Coordinates of C-alpha atoms and ligand atoms in Angstrom, one line a residue:
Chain A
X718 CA 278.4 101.0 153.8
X719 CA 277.7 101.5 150.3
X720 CA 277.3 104.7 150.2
X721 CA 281.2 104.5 151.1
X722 CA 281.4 102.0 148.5
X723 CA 279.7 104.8 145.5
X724 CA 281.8 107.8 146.7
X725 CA 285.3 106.0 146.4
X726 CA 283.9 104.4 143.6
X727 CA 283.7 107.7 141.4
X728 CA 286.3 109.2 139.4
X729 CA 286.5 112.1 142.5
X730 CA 286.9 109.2 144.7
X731 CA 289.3 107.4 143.4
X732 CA 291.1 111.0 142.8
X733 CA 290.5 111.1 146.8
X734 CA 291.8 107.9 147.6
X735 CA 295.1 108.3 145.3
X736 CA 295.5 111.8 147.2
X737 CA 295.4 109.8 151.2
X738 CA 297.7 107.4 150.0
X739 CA 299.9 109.8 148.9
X740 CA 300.0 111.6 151.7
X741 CA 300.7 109.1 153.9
X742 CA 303.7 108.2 151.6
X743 CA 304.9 111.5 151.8
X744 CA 305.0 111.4 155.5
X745 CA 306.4 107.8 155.7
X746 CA 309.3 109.7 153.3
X747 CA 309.7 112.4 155.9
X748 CA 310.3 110.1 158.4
X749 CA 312.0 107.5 156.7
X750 CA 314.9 110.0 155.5
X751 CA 314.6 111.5 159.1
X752 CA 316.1 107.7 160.3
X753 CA 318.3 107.8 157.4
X754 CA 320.1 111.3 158.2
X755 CA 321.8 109.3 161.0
X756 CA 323.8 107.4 158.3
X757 CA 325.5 110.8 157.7
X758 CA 326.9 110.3 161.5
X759 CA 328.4 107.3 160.7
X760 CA 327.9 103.7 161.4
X761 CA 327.2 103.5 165.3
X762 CA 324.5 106.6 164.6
X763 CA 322.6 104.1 162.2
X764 CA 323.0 101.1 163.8
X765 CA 321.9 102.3 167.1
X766 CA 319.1 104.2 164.8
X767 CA 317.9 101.0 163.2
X768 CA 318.0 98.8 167.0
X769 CA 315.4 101.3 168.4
X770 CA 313.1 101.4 165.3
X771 CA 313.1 97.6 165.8
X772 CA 312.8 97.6 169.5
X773 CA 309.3 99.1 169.0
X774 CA 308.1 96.2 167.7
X775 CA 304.8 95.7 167.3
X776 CA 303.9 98.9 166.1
X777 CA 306.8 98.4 163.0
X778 CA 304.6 95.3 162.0
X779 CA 301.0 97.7 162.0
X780 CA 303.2 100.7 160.3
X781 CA 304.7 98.0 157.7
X782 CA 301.1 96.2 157.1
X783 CA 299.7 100.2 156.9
X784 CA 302.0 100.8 154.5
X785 CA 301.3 97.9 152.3
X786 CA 297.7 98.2 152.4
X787 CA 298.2 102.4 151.1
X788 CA 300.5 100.9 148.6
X789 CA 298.2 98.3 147.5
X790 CA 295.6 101.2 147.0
X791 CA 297.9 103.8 145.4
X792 CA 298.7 101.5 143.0
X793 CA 295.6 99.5 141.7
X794 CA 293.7 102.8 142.0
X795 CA 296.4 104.4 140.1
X796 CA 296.5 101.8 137.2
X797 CA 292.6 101.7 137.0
X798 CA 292.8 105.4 136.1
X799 CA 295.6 105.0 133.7
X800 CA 293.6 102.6 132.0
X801 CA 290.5 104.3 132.0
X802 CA 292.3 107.5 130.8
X803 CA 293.5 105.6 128.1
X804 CA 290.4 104.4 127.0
X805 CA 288.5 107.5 127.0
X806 CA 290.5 108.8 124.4
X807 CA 290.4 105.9 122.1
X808 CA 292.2 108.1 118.8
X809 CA 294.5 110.4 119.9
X810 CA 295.4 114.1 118.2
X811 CA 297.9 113.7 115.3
X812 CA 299.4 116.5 116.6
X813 CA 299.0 117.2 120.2
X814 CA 301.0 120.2 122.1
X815 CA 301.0 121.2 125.6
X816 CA 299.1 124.7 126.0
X817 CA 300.8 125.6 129.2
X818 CA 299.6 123.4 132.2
X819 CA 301.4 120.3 131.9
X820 CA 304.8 120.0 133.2
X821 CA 307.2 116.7 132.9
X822 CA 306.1 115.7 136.2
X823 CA 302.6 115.9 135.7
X824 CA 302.7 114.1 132.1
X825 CA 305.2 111.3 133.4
X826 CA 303.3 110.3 137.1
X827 CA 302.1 107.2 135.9
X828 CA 305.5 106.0 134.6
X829 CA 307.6 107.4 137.8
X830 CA 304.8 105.6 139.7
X831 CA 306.3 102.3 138.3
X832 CA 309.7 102.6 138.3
X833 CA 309.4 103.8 142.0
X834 CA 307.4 100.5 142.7
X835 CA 310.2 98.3 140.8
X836 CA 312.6 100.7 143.0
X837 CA 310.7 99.7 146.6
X838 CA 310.5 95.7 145.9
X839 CA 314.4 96.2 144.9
X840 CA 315.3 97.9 148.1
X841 CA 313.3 95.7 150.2
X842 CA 315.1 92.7 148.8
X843 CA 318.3 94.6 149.1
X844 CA 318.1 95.7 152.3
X845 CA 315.1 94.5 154.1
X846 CA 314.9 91.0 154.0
X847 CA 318.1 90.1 154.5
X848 CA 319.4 88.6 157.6
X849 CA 321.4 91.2 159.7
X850 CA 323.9 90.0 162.1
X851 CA 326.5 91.6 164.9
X852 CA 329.4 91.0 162.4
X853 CA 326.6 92.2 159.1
X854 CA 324.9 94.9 160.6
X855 CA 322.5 96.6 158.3
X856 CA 325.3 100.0 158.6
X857 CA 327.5 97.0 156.5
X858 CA 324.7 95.7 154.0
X859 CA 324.3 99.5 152.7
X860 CA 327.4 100.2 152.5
X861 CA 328.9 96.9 150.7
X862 CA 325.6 97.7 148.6
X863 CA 326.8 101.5 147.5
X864 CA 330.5 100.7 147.0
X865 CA 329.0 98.8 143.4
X866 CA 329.2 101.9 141.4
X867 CA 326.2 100.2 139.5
X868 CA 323.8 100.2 142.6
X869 CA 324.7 104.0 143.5
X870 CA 323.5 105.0 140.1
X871 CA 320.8 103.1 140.6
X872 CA 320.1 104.3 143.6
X873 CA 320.4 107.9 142.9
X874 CA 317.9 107.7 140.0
X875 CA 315.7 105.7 141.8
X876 CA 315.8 109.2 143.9
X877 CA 315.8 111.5 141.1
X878 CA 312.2 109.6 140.1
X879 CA 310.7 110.2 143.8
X880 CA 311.5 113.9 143.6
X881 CA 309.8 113.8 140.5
X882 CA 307.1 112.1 141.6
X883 CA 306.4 114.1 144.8
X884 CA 307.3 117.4 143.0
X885 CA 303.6 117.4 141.1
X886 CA 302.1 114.7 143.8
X887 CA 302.1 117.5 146.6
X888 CA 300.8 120.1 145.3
X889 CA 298.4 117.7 143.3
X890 CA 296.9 116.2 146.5
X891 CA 296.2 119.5 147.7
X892 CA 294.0 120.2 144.9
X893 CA 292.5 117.3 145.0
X894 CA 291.6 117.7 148.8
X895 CA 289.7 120.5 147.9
X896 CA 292.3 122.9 149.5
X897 CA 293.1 125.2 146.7
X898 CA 293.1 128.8 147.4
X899 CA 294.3 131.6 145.3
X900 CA 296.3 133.0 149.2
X901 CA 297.9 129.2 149.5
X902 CA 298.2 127.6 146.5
X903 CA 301.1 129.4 145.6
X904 CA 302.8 128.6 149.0
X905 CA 301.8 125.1 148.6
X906 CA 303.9 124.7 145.5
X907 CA 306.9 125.9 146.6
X908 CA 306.6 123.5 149.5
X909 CA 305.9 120.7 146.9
X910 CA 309.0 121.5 145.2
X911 CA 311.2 122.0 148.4
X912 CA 310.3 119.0 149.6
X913 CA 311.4 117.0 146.5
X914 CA 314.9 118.3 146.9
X915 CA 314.9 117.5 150.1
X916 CA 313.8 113.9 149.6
X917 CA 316.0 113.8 146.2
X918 CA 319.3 115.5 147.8
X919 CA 318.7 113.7 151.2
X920 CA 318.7 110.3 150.3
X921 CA 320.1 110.9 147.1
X922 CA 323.5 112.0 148.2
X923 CA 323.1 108.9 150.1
X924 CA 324.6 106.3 148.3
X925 CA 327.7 108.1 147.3
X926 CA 328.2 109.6 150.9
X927 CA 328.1 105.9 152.6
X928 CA 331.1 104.5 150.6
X929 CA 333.1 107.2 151.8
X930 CA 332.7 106.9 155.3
X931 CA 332.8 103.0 154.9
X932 CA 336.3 103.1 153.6
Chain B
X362 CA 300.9 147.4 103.5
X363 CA 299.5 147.1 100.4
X364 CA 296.7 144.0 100.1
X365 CA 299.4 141.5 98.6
X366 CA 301.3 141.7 101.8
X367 CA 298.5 141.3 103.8
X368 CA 297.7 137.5 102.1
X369 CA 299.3 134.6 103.3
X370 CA 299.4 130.4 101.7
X371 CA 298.9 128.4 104.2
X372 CA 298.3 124.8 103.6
X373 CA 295.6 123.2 105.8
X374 CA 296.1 119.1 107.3
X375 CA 292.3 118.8 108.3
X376 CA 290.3 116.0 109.5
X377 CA 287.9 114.7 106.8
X378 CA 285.4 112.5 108.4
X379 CA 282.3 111.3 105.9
X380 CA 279.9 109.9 109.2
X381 CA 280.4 108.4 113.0
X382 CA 281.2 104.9 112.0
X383 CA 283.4 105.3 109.4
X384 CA 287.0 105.8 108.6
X385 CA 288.4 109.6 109.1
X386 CA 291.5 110.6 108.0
X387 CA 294.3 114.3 107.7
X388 CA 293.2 115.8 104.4
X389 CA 295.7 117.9 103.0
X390 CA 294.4 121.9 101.3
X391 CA 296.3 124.4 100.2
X392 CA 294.7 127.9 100.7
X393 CA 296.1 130.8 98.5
X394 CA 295.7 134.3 98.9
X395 CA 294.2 134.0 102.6
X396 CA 293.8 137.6 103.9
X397 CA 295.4 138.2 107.4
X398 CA 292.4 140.1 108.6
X399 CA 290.2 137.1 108.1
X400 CA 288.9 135.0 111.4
X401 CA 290.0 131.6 111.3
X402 CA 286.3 130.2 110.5
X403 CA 285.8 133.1 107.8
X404 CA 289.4 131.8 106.5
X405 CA 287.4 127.9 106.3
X406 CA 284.4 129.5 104.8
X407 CA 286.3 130.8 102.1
X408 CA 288.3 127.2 101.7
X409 CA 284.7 125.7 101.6
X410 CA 283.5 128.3 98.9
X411 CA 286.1 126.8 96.7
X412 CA 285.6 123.9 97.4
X413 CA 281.9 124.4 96.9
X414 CA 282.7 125.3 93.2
X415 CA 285.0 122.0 92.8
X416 CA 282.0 120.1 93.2
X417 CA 283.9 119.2 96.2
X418 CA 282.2 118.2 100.0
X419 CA 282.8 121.4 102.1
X420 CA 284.8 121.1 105.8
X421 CA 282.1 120.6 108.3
X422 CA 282.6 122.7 111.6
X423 CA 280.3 124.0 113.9
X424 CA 280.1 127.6 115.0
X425 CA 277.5 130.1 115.5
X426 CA 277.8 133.8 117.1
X427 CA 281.2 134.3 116.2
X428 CA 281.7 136.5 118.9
X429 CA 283.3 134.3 121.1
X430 CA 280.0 134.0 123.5
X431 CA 277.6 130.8 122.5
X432 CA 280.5 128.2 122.6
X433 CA 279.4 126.2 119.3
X434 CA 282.3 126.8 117.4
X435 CA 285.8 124.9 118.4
X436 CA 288.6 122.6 116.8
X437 CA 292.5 121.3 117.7
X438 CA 294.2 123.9 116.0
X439 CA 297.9 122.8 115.9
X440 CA 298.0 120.6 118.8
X441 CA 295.7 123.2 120.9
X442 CA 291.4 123.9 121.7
X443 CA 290.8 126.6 119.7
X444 CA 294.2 127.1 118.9
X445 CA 297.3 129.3 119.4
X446 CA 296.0 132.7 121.3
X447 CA 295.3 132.3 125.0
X448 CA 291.7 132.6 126.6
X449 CA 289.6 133.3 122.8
X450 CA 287.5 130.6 120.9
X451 CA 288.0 129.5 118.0
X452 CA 285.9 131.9 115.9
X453 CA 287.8 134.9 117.3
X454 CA 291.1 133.5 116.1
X455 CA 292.6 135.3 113.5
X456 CA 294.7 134.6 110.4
X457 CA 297.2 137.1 111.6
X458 CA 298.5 134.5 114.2
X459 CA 299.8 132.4 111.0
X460 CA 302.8 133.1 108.7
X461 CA 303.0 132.8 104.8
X462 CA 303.4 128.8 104.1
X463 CA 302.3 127.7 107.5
X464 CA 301.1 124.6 107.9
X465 CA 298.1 123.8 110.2
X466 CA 296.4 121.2 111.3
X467 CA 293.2 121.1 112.3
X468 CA 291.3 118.5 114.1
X469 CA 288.0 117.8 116.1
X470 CA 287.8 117.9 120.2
X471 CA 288.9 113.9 120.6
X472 CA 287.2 112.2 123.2
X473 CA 285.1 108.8 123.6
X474 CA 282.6 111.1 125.3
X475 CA 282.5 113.1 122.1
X476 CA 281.9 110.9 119.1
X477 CA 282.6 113.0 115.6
X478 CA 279.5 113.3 113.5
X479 CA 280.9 114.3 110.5
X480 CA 284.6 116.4 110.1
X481 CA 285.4 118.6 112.7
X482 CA 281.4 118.3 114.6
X483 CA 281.8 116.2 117.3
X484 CA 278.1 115.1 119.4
X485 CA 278.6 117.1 122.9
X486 CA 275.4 116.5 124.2
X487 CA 277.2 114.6 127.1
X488 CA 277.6 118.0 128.5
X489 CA 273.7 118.8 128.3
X490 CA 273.4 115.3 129.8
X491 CA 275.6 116.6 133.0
X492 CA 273.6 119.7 132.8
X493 CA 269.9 117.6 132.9
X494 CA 271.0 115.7 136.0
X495 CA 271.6 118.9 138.2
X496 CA 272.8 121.8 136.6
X497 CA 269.9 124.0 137.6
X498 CA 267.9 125.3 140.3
X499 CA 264.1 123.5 140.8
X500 CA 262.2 126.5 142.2
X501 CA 259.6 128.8 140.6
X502 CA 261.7 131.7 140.2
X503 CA 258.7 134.5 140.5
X504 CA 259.0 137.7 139.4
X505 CA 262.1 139.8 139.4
X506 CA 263.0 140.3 143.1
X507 CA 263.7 143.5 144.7
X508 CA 267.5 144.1 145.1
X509 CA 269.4 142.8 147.8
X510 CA 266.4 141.4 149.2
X511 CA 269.1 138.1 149.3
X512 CA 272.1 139.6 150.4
X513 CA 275.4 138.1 148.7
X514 CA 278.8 139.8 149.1
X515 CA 280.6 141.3 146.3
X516 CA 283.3 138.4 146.6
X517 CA 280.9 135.7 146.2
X518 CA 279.1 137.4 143.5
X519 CA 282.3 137.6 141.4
X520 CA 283.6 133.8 142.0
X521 CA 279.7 132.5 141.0
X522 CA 279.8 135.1 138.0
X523 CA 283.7 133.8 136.6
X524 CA 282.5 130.3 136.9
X525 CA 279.0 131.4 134.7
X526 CA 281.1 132.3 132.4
X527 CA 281.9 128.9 131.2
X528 CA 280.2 128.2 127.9
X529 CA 280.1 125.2 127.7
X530 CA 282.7 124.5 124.4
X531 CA 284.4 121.2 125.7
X532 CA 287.8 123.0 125.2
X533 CA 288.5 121.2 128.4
X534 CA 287.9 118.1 127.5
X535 CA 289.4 118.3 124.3
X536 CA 292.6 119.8 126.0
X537 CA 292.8 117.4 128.9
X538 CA 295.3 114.3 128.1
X539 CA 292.8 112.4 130.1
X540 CA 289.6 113.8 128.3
X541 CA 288.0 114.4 131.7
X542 CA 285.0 117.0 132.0
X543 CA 285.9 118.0 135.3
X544 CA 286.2 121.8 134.7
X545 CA 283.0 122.1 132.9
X546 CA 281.1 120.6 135.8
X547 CA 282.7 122.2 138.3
X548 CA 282.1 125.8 136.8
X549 CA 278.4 124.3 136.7
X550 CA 278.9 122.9 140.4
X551 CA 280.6 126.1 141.3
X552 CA 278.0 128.9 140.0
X553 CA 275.0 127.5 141.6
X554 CA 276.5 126.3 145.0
X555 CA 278.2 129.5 145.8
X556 CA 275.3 131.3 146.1
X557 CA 272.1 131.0 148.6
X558 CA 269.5 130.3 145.8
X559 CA 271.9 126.9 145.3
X560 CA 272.7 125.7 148.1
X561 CA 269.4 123.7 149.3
X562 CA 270.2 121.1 146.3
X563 CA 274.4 121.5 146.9
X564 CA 275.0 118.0 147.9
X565 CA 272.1 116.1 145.0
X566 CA 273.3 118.5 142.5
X567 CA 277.2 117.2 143.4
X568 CA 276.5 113.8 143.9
X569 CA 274.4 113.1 140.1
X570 CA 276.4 115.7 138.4
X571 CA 279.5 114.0 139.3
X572 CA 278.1 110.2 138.6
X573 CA 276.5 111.2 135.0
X574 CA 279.6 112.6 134.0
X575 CA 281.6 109.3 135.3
X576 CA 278.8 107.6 132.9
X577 CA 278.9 109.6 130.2
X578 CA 283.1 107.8 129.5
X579 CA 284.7 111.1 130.5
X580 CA 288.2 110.3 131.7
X581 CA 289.8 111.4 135.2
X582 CA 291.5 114.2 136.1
X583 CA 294.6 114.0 137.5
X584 CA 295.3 118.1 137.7
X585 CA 297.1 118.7 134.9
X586 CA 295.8 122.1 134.5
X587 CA 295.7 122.0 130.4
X588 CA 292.1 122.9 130.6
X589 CA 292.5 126.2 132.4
X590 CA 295.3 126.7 129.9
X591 CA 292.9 126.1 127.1
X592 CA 289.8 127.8 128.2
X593 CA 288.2 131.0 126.1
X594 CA 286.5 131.9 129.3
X595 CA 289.7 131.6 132.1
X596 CA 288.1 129.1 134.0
X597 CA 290.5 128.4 136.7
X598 CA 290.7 125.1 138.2
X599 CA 289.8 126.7 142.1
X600 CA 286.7 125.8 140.9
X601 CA 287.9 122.0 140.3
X602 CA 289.0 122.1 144.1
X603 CA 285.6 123.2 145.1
X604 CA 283.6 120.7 143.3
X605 CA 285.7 117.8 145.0
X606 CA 284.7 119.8 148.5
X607 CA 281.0 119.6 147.4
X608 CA 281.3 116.3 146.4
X609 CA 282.8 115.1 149.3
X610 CA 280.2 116.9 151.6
X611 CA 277.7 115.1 149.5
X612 CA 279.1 111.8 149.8
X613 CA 280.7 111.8 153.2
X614 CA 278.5 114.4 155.4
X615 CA 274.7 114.2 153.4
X616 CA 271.9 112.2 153.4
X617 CA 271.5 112.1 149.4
X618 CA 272.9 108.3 149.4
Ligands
FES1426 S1 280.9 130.7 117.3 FE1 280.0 131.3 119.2 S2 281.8 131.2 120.4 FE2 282.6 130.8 118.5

């Protein structure tokens, strides 16, 4: 096994492993806002979404514990290479100017990547691991949640961040799989990009859509 | 034009550096009556003539050919490896690029791979160390062979040939916000696995090109594509993609560890 040890151990594997992880996160996203396009049919839509995710029980609890174990990974593996970045430009350029590759995304992943972790802890506790009831189902908790005009905002740039985030992640992972061909790569891009709208539209327009219907 | 015109002032915020261990620091030069036609290390050579006479240290930089092919000469001009103009080194930059009373900084490739020797030199033999551990091909070549006698198609041939072209100037690295080498060695990865004569050592070549540039205190990539941006020889970062695939075959699918 250590020869699995001294791949994933190298700057090209921990490049591999942040890639995976990512992945998977993106897919978890796809699905996750598939579940959630049910709140735009109204509250019996999303309760009656939520009791059949639950109702598969055992396999929530090995998709949660997956989930936390690619999380774990994304995120040490992602703040050893921040550090180590750091450190292997010990003085930086007085003057230092992009030539043309960078892009806002790409500069700020390591930042987005924290907020969006402070964002998933918040939204656990928010709506998670709280006790839902037949007179507090979860339909209620989101929506008493959104009508604070301060959680909405939060909430939408929580979203903003994630399309960020996934907007040079994508495309990113690609590369880093080794799949980058001059007859894709372009296509890949643009997929990259869709998707973040998607994700930042779909559950962005979230928050402010739930009050409405609540009311 | 008559010659007046064609001189600029610029004034020059360059990085004055006595040794390795010691203290550097922006020195600030005004340069008078720079001709526009000059290249940007004529337009130093001139600065250190003068300075020369001053009794003064002259501006240490490396360069060579200046013909933009050996890849000794390079410095952060303005922010950017080999400054402003796309796809040319350093030596092939001319004054032309700046306006009268421009002000320019110039300072060395920054990396902790690269450790300045004096001003704007900077010790890159972390790239020939990459190079040592794999960067070649361990069979007696012979005499010339007869053409074709290996055939290689046309396609292949020009996707080894664009990745040869690297030379090896560590405009990458300088340009790369992580200071990561990863486009050098993967134009060095890419040129000799794509064809037949380097594939029988692929995966070794992969697997301690890949590890003595981790020890060498390279940072990681994480595909910001500055280094393509930068590069005097239009290395494209396809070639990045493919030295992950070698790697990974090496790692995950050879017997090399
Ligand atoms: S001096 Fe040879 S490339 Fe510039």
């Amino acid at each position: 096994m250590n020869w699995l040890i001294n791949t994933f151990g190298t700057s090209i594997g921990k490049k591999l492993l942040m890639a995976l992880s990512g992945a998977c996160f993106i897919g978890f996203l796809l699905g996750h806002l598939g579940g959630n396009t049910t709140l735009y049919f109204g509250k019996e839509a999303f309760n009656s979404y939520a009791e059949h995710l639950h109702a598969l029980g055992i396999l929530v609890n090995i998709a949660e514990i997956s989930l936390l174990t690619l999380l774990v990974i994304h995120v040490v593996t992602g703040v050893t290479l921040f550090f180590q970045n750091l450190g292997a430009r010990p003085q930086r350029y007085a003057v230092s100017k992009r030539a043309g590759g960078r892009t806002w995304a790409s500069a700020t992943m390591p930042y987005t990547g924290v907020l969006i972790l402070i964002f998933v802890i918040f939204h656990l506790i928010n709506f998670h691991f709280v006790e839902k009831t037949l007179d507090n189902t979860i339909f209620d908790i989101v929506s008493k949640t959104f009508v604070q005009p301060e959680f909405m905002i939060f909430y939408i740039i929580a979203m903003i961040i994630v399309a960020f985030h996934v907007s040079h992640g994508f495309w990113s992972l690609f590369q880093t799989l080794g799949a980058n061909h001059p007859k894709y790569m372009p296509i890949i891009t643009r997929v990259g990009i869709i998707l973040s709208l998607v994700f930042g539209i779909g559950f962005g327009l979230l928050p402010i859509f739930v009050p409405l219907i609540a009311s | 034009m008559t010659t007046e015109e064609k001189n600029i002032n610029i004034t020059l915020k360059v990085w004055r550096q006595k040794s390795p261990d010691v203290k550097g620091r922006l020195e600030t030069i005004e340069a008078r009556d720079i001709s526009t036609d000059m290249s940007f290390l004529e337009m130093l050579d001139t600065i250190n003539e003068g300075l020369i006479i001053q009794s003064k240290e002259p501006i240490e930089f490396d360069n060579d050919c200046r013909e933009g092919i050996c890849g000794m000469c390079g410095a952060v001009v303005d922010g950017i490896p080999h400054g402003p103009e796309s796809a040319m080194t350093l030596c092939q930059l001319h004054m032309r690029k700046f306006k009268n009373e421009d002000i320019i900084f110039v300072e060395p490739w920054r990396a902790r791979a690269f450790p300045i020797i004096k001003d704007l030199i900077v010790d890159r033999s972390a790239l020939d160390k990459i190079i040592q551990s794999g960067g070649f091909v361990s069979i007696a070549a012979g005499g010339a062979p007869d053409a074709n006698s290996i055939p290689i198609s046309q396609d292949i041939a020009e996707k080894a040939m664009d990745a040869a072209a690297c030379i090896g100037c560590g405009a990458c690295v300088a340009a790369c916000p992580n200071a990561s080498a990863m486009l050098f060695v993967s134009a060095k990865i890419s040129q000799l696995a794509l064809l037949p004569q380097g594939k029988p050592e692929a995966a070794q070549r992969a697997w301690n090109m890949v590890n003595t540039m981790d020890d060498c205190g390279f940072g990681n990539c994480t595909n910001e594509k500055e280094c393509e941006a930068v590069c005097p020889k239009k290395i494209s970062i396809v070639n990045i993609a493919r030295m992950n695939r070698e790697f990974f075959k090496s790692g995950f699918a050879s017997q090399v560890l």
